[in-house]
Coordinates of C-alpha atoms in Angstrom, one line a residue:
X1 CA -21.0 -16.5 4.9
X2 CA -20.6 -12.8 4.7
X3 CA -19.5 -11.0 7.9
X4 CA -21.2 -7.8 9.1
X5 CA -19.3 -4.7 8.1
X6 CA -19.2 -0.9 8.1
X7 CA -18.0 0.9 4.9
X8 CA -16.9 4.5 5.3
X9 CA -15.4 6.4 2.3
X10 CA -15.9 10.1 2.7
X11 CA -13.2 11.4 0.3
X12 CA -14.5 13.6 -2.5
X13 CA -12.8 12.6 -5.8
X14 CA -12.3 15.0 -8.7
X15 CA -10.9 12.9 -11.6
X16 CA -9.7 13.7 -15.1
X17 CA -7.8 16.2 -17.2
X18 CA -7.5 19.6 -15.6
X19 CA -8.9 18.4 -12.3
X20 CA -6.2 20.3 -10.5
X21 CA -8.0 23.6 -11.4
X22 CA -10.4 22.8 -8.6
X23 CA -7.8 22.6 -5.8
X24 CA -8.2 26.1 -4.4
X25 CA -12.0 26.1 -4.3
X26 CA -12.0 22.7 -2.6
X27 CA -9.4 23.7 0.0
X28 CA -11.4 26.9 0.8
X29 CA -14.6 24.8 1.1
X30 CA -12.8 22.8 3.7
X31 CA -12.1 25.9 5.7
X32 CA -8.4 26.1 4.9
X33 CA -6.7 29.4 5.6
X34 CA -3.1 28.3 6.0
X35 CA -2.0 25.3 4.0
X36 CA 1.2 23.2 4.1
X37 CA 2.0 21.8 0.6
X38 CA 3.8 18.5 1.1
X39 CA 5.7 17.0 -1.9
X40 CA 8.7 14.9 -2.8
X41 CA 11.5 15.5 -5.3
X42 CA 11.6 17.7 -8.3
X43 CA 9.0 16.0 -10.5
X44 CA 6.1 18.0 -9.1
X45 CA 8.0 21.2 -9.9
X46 CA 9.3 20.0 -13.3
X47 CA 5.8 19.0 -14.5
X48 CA 4.4 22.4 -13.6
X49 CA 1.9 20.8 -11.2
X50 CA 3.4 22.4 -8.1
X51 CA 3.1 25.9 -9.6
X52 CA -0.5 25.2 -10.5
X53 CA -1.3 24.1 -7.0
X54 CA 0.2 27.2 -5.5
X55 CA -1.5 29.5 -8.0
X56 CA -4.8 27.8 -7.2
X57 CA -4.4 28.4 -3.5
X58 CA -3.3 32.0 -4.1
X59 CA -6.3 32.7 -6.3
X60 CA -8.5 31.9 -3.3
X61 CA -6.5 34.0 -0.9
X62 CA -5.2 31.0 1.0
X63 CA -1.7 31.4 2.6
X64 CA 0.6 28.4 2.2
X65 CA 4.0 27.1 3.1
X66 CA 6.0 24.2 1.7
X67 CA 7.5 20.9 2.9
X68 CA 9.5 19.4 0.1
X69 CA 12.0 16.6 0.0
X70 CA 9.8 13.7 1.0
X71 CA 11.5 10.4 0.1
X72 CA 10.1 6.9 -0.7
X73 CA 9.6 5.0 2.6
X74 CA 8.8 8.4 4.2
X75 CA 10.8 9.2 7.3
X76 CA 9.9 10.4 10.7
X77 CA 12.4 13.2 10.8
X78 CA 10.6 14.8 7.8
X79 CA 7.4 14.5 9.7
X80 CA 8.9 16.2 12.7
X81 CA 10.2 19.0 10.4
X82 CA 6.7 19.4 9.0
X83 CA 5.2 19.7 12.5
X84 CA 7.8 22.3 13.5
X85 CA 7.1 24.4 10.4
X86 CA 3.4 23.9 10.7
X87 CA 3.3 25.3 14.2
X88 CA 5.3 28.3 13.2
X89 CA 3.0 29.0 10.3
X90 CA -0.2 28.2 12.1
X91 CA -1.1 25.6 9.4
X92 CA -4.7 24.4 9.5
X93 CA -4.8 22.2 6.4
X94 CA -2.3 19.7 4.8
X95 CA -2.2 19.3 1.0
X96 CA -0.1 16.4 -0.4
X97 CA 1.2 16.6 -4.0
X98 CA 2.9 13.4 -5.1
X99 CA 2.7 9.7 -4.3
X100 CA 1.9 7.7 -1.2
X101 CA 5.0 8.9 0.6
X102 CA 3.9 12.6 0.3
X103 CA 0.3 11.7 1.3
X104 CA 1.4 9.6 4.3
X105 CA 3.8 12.3 5.4
X106 CA 1.0 14.9 5.2
X107 CA -1.3 12.6 7.3
X108 CA 1.4 12.1 9.9
X109 CA 2.1 15.9 10.1
X110 CA -1.6 16.4 10.4
X111 CA -1.8 14.1 13.4
X112 CA 1.2 15.8 15.0
X113 CA -0.1 19.3 14.6
X114 CA -3.6 18.4 15.9
X115 CA -2.1 16.9 19.1
X116 CA 1.1 18.9 19.8
X117 CA 1.3 17.7 23.4
X118 CA 2.1 14.2 22.1
X119 CA 4.9 12.6 20.1
X120 CA 3.4 11.5 16.8
X121 CA 5.5 8.3 16.7
X122 CA 3.5 7.0 19.6
X123 CA 0.7 6.4 17.1
X124 CA 2.9 4.3 14.9
X125 CA 4.3 2.5 17.9
X126 CA 0.7 1.8 18.9
X127 CA 1.1 3.1 22.4
X128 CA -1.9 5.5 22.1
X129 CA -4.8 6.3 19.7
X130 CA -5.3 9.6 17.9
X131 CA -8.1 11.9 19.1
X132 CA -7.7 14.6 16.5
X133 CA -6.2 15.2 13.1
X134 CA -6.0 18.2 10.8
X135 CA -7.8 17.9 7.5
X136 CA -5.8 16.6 4.6
X137 CA -6.3 16.9 0.8
X138 CA -4.2 15.3 -1.9
X139 CA -3.1 15.5 -5.5
X140 CA -1.7 12.1 -6.3
X141 CA 0.9 11.8 -9.1
X142 CA 1.4 8.0 -9.0
X143 CA -1.2 5.2 -9.0
X144 CA 0.0 2.9 -6.2
X145 CA -0.6 3.4 -2.5
X146 CA -4.3 4.4 -2.6
X147 CA -3.6 6.6 0.4
X148 CA -5.7 9.3 -1.3
X149 CA -8.9 7.5 -0.2
X150 CA -7.6 5.3 2.6
X151 CA -7.3 5.6 6.4
X152 CA -3.8 4.2 6.3
X153 CA -0.5 5.9 6.9
X154 CA 3.0 4.3 6.9
X155 CA 6.2 6.0 8.3
X156 CA 9.7 4.8 8.7
X157 CA 11.7 5.6 11.9
X158 CA 15.1 6.0 10.3
X159 CA 16.9 5.8 13.6
X160 CA 15.6 2.3 14.5
X161 CA 14.8 1.0 11.0
X162 CA 11.2 0.4 12.0
X163 CA 8.5 0.9 9.3
X164 CA 5.1 1.1 10.9
X165 CA 1.5 1.7 9.9
X166 CA -1.2 3.6 11.7
X167 CA -4.8 3.3 10.4
X168 CA -7.5 5.7 11.5
X169 CA -10.5 7.2 9.8
X170 CA -9.5 10.6 11.2
X171 CA -6.9 10.9 8.5
X172 CA -9.0 10.0 5.4
X173 CA -8.5 12.9 2.9
X174 CA -11.3 15.4 2.5
X175 CA -10.6 15.4 -1.2
X176 CA -8.5 13.8 -3.9
X177 CA -7.7 15.6 -7.2
X178 CA -6.6 13.0 -9.7
X179 CA -5.3 13.8 -13.2
X180 CA -3.7 10.7 -14.8
X181 CA -1.7 13.0 -17.1
X182 CA 0.7 13.7 -14.2
X183 CA 1.6 10.0 -13.9
X184 CA 3.0 9.8 -17.5
X185 CA 6.5 10.9 -16.6
X186 CA 7.1 8.1 -14.1
X187 CA 9.8 5.6 -14.9
X188 CA 8.4 2.2 -15.9
X189 CA 9.8 0.6 -12.7
X190 CA 7.8 3.0 -10.6
X191 CA 4.6 2.6 -12.7
X192 CA 4.8 -1.2 -12.4
X193 CA 5.7 -1.2 -8.7
X194 CA 2.6 0.9 -8.3
X195 CA 0.5 -1.7 -10.1
X196 CA 1.8 -4.4 -7.8
X197 CA 0.9 -2.4 -4.8
X198 CA -2.6 -1.8 -6.1
X199 CA -3.0 -5.6 -6.7
X200 CA -1.6 -6.5 -3.3
X201 CA -4.1 -4.1 -1.5
X202 CA -6.8 -6.1 -3.2
X203 CA -5.2 -9.6 -2.7
X204 CA -4.6 -8.9 1.0
X205 CA -8.3 -8.7 1.4
X206 CA -9.0 -11.6 -0.9
X207 CA -7.0 -14.4 0.6
X208 CA -8.9 -14.9 3.8
X209 CA -10.4 -17.7 5.9
X210 CA -13.1 -15.5 7.3
X211 CA -16.3 -14.4 5.5
X212 CA -16.8 -13.8 1.8
X213 CA -19.4 -12.1 -0.4
X214 CA -19.9 -13.0 -4.1
X215 CA -20.2 -9.3 -5.1
X216 CA -17.1 -8.3 -3.2
X217 CA -15.2 -11.2 -4.8
X218 CA -16.4 -10.2 -8.3
X219 CA -15.3 -6.5 -7.7
X220 CA -11.9 -7.7 -6.5
X221 CA -11.3 -10.1 -9.3
X222 CA -12.5 -7.5 -11.9
X223 CA -10.1 -4.9 -10.4
X224 CA -7.2 -7.3 -10.5
X225 CA -7.8 -8.3 -14.1
X226 CA -8.1 -4.7 -15.1
X227 CA -4.8 -3.7 -13.4
X228 CA -3.0 -6.6 -15.0
X229 CA -4.3 -5.8 -18.5
X230 CA -3.4 -2.1 -18.2
X231 CA 0.0 -2.7 -16.4
X232 CA 1.0 -4.6 -19.6
X233 CA -0.3 -1.8 -21.8
X234 CA 1.8 0.7 -19.9
X235 CA 4.9 -1.4 -19.9
X236 CA 4.9 -1.1 -23.7
X237 CA 3.2 2.3 -24.1
X238 CA 3.8 4.5 -21.0
X239 CA 2.0 7.4 -22.6
X240 CA -1.4 5.6 -22.8
X241 CA -3.8 8.0 -21.0
X242 CA -6.7 5.6 -20.9
X243 CA -4.5 2.8 -19.3
X244 CA -3.2 5.3 -16.7
X245 CA -6.7 6.4 -15.9
X246 CA -7.8 2.8 -15.3
X247 CA -4.8 2.2 -13.1
X248 CA -5.2 5.4 -11.1
X249 CA -8.9 4.8 -10.3
X250 CA -8.1 1.1 -9.4
X251 CA -5.5 2.3 -6.9
X252 CA -8.2 4.3 -5.0
X253 CA -10.8 1.6 -5.1
X254 CA -8.2 -1.1 -4.0
X255 CA -7.5 0.6 -0.7
X256 CA -10.7 2.4 0.4
X257 CA -11.8 -0.9 1.9
X258 CA -14.4 -1.6 -0.8
X259 CA -12.8 -5.0 -1.7
X260 CA -12.9 -6.1 1.9
X261 CA -16.6 -5.7 2.6
X262 CA -18.0 -8.8 4.2
X263 CA -14.7 -10.6 5.1
X264 CA -12.6 -10.7 8.3
X265 CA -10.6 -7.6 7.4
X266 CA -7.9 -9.4 5.3
X267 CA -4.6 -11.0 5.8
X268 CA -2.0 -8.2 5.2
X269 CA 1.0 -10.4 6.2
X270 CA 2.7 -9.8 2.8
X271 CA 2.6 -6.1 3.6
X272 CA 3.8 -6.6 7.1
X273 CA 6.7 -8.7 5.9
X274 CA 7.6 -6.2 3.3
X275 CA 7.5 -3.3 5.7
X276 CA 10.4 -4.9 7.6
X277 CA 12.2 -5.4 4.3
X278 CA 11.7 -1.8 3.3
X279 CA 12.7 -0.6 6.8
X280 CA 16.0 -2.5 6.6
X281 CA 16.9 -2.2 2.9
X282 CA 14.9 0.8 1.7
X283 CA 13.5 -1.0 -1.3
X284 CA 10.7 0.2 -3.5
X285 CA 7.5 -0.9 -1.8
X286 CA 5.7 -2.5 -4.7
X287 CA 8.8 -4.3 -5.9
X288 CA 9.4 -5.6 -2.4
X289 CA 5.8 -7.0 -2.3
X290 CA 6.3 -8.7 -5.7
X291 CA 9.5 -10.3 -4.3
X292 CA 7.9 -11.6 -1.1
X293 CA 4.4 -12.6 -2.2
X294 CA 5.3 -15.9 -4.1
X295 CA 7.1 -17.2 -1.0
X296 CA 4.2 -16.2 1.3
X297 CA 1.6 -17.7 -1.2
X298 CA 3.3 -21.1 -1.4
X299 CA 3.7 -21.2 2.3
X300 CA 0.0 -20.6 3.2
X301 CA -1.9 -21.9 0.1
X302 CA -2.7 -25.3 1.6
X303 CA -4.4 -23.6 4.5
X304 CA -6.5 -21.4 2.2
X305 CA -7.0 -23.6 -0.9
X306 CA -10.5 -22.6 -2.0
X307 CA -9.4 -19.0 -2.3
X308 CA -6.2 -19.8 -4.1
X309 CA -8.1 -22.1 -6.5
X310 CA -10.7 -19.4 -7.2
X311 CA -7.9 -16.9 -7.8
X312 CA -6.1 -19.2 -10.2
X313 CA -9.3 -19.7 -12.2
X314 CA -10.9 -16.3 -12.1
X315 CA -7.9 -14.0 -12.1
X316 CA -5.0 -15.8 -13.6
X317 CA -7.0 -17.8 -16.1
X318 CA -5.7 -21.2 -15.2
X319 CA -7.7 -23.9 -17.1
X320 CA -5.6 -27.0 -16.4
X321 CA -7.1 -29.8 -14.4
X322 CA -5.6 -31.3 -11.3
X323 CA -5.8 -31.4 -7.6
X324 CA -6.8 -28.2 -5.8
X325 CA -3.2 -27.8 -4.6
X326 CA -1.9 -28.2 -8.2
X327 CA -4.3 -25.6 -9.5
X328 CA -3.4 -23.2 -6.7
X329 CA 0.3 -23.6 -7.4
X330 CA -0.3 -23.1 -11.1
X331 CA -2.0 -19.8 -10.2
X332 CA 1.0 -18.7 -8.2
X333 CA 3.4 -19.6 -11.1
X334 CA 1.2 -17.6 -13.4
X335 CA 1.4 -14.6 -11.1
X336 CA 5.2 -14.9 -11.1
X337 CA 5.2 -14.9 -14.9
X338 CA 3.0 -11.8 -15.0
X339 CA 5.4 -10.0 -12.5
X340 CA 8.4 -10.9 -14.5
X341 CA 6.6 -9.8 -17.7
X342 CA 6.3 -6.3 -16.4
X343 CA 9.8 -6.1 -15.0
X344 CA 9.0 -6.9 -11.4
X345 CA 11.1 -9.3 -9.2
X346 CA 9.7 -12.5 -7.7
X347 CA 12.5 -13.2 -5.2
X348 CA 14.8 -11.2 -2.9
X349 CA 17.7 -12.1 -5.2
X350 CA 15.9 -10.6 -8.2
X351 CA 15.1 -7.5 -6.0
X352 CA 18.9 -7.1 -5.4
X353 CA 18.6 -7.9 -1.7
X354 CA 20.6 -10.7 0.0
X355 CA 19.7 -10.7 3.7
X356 CA 21.8 -12.8 6.0
X357 CA 20.3 -15.3 8.4
X358 CA 20.8 -12.8 11.2
X359 CA 19.0 -10.1 9.3
X360 CA 16.1 -12.5 8.5
X361 CA 15.8 -13.3 12.2
X362 CA 15.8 -9.5 13.0
X363 CA 13.1 -8.8 10.3
X364 CA 10.9 -11.7 11.6
X365 CA 11.3 -10.5 15.2
X366 CA 10.3 -6.9 14.3
X367 CA 7.4 -8.2 12.1
X368 CA 6.0 -10.2 15.0
X369 CA 6.5 -7.2 17.4
X370 CA 4.7 -4.9 15.0
X371 CA 1.9 -7.4 14.6
X372 CA 1.5 -7.8 18.3
X373 CA 1.0 -11.5 18.1
X374 CA 0.8 -14.5 15.8
X375 CA -1.4 -13.1 13.0
X376 CA -2.8 -13.5 9.5
X377 CA -6.0 -14.8 7.9
X378 CA -5.0 -17.1 5.1
X379 CA -2.8 -18.7 7.8
X380 CA -1.7 -17.3 11.2
X381 CA 2.0 -16.8 11.2
X382 CA 4.4 -16.9 14.1
X383 CA 8.1 -15.9 14.1
X384 CA 9.3 -19.3 12.8
X385 CA 6.9 -19.0 9.9
X386 CA 8.1 -15.6 9.1
X387 CA 11.7 -16.7 9.1
X388 CA 10.9 -19.5 6.7
X389 CA 9.0 -17.2 4.3
X390 CA 11.9 -14.7 4.2
X391 CA 14.4 -17.6 3.7
X392 CA 12.4 -19.2 0.9
X393 CA 12.0 -15.8 -0.8
X394 CA 15.8 -15.4 -1.1
X395 CA 16.1 -17.6 -4.2
X396 CA 14.0 -17.9 -7.3
X397 CA 10.5 -19.1 -6.9
X398 CA 9.8 -22.9 -6.7
X399 CA 6.8 -24.9 -5.6
X400 CA 8.0 -25.6 -2.0
X401 CA 7.2 -24.9 1.6
X402 CA 10.3 -25.8 3.5
X403 CA 9.6 -26.4 7.1
X404 CA 5.9 -25.6 6.9
X405 CA 3.5 -27.8 8.8
X406 CA 0.9 -29.4 6.5
X407 CA -2.7 -28.1 6.6
X408 CA -4.8 -29.1 9.6
X409 CA -1.8 -29.6 11.9
X410 CA -0.4 -27.5 14.7
X411 CA 0.0 -23.9 13.7
X412 CA -2.6 -24.1 11.0
X413 CA -5.6 -21.7 10.9
X414 CA -7.9 -24.5 10.1

């Protein structure tokens, strides 16, 4: 049965070749008079996009300053730097140019500038809720996080190793200017990591034990099949504009909440588990998700069998007969084969990470603390469950659930 829901997606999207020519007019329409341009490394400059952005702002008489050097797994110190510069320059609009890290940094700075009397990290530590946020626009150059149309924002506190998310509609971007041409220079590893992130944003909302809608499922399954098809195309032909356009639009739709309409809000435990992995080992987010998902999936699939069977049939194309559990496991194996086929890891070992037992305990403890309590939808996880998932993810994928209670026993969601 479908759950009641609210769907809010106010971001204006300008998509296609030369879309960046509209940046200045859109910023002016949003009331911008002093813009902070937030970006990462040198790719935005080398591609000429950064210069186009600055020229577009200048043509509309909009003053601007810059905050460069944003890194993957964006850091709190860079957010504090942006807040300091923004106060000095009386910034009233944030414009992110780059990937999810640049966009999330811009959102965090926007929160900090709007409420200067508070420490912005309090939002990510979930000790208070934001009341205000400066407007944000974005020019994404990688298809991955979907932050250009989402309410989400993830920042790493480099002092503590905590990677935390804060979700609030206040930070949904006013506009997103999306030209797939600017994703062509990405290394294959980054492109495919982005494809995994897009898929996972959809799958987190798909594997639930609470509420479903046939239309929402069809949208999610079609999105997943489209991303898989075009991820393979880009793995072999990175210059394929049409494939990049499909992936870029999928990234926005995957994380604007469309594929969660009618369910319980989703599971998101793979993301939470990966956040601790990223906080501790600074791994590429999408690759970390690919490495942790098979272990999570095998651990919870018996508690969410109808969804895993549907996924195996409708997304992974599994046609073999068998028990529901056998079909579900076949779908998980098919996903591992797909990940490996596009150069993604399916275990921590393949990711190049070898956590000790002590590090696994620490990640599980932090994951539970960040979650606030035993949580999940496919299956509610406690610390012991998280430890087992991390431990099982260390080696290559196998059809196993070491230490996991069977379905319909203590600790199960059913």
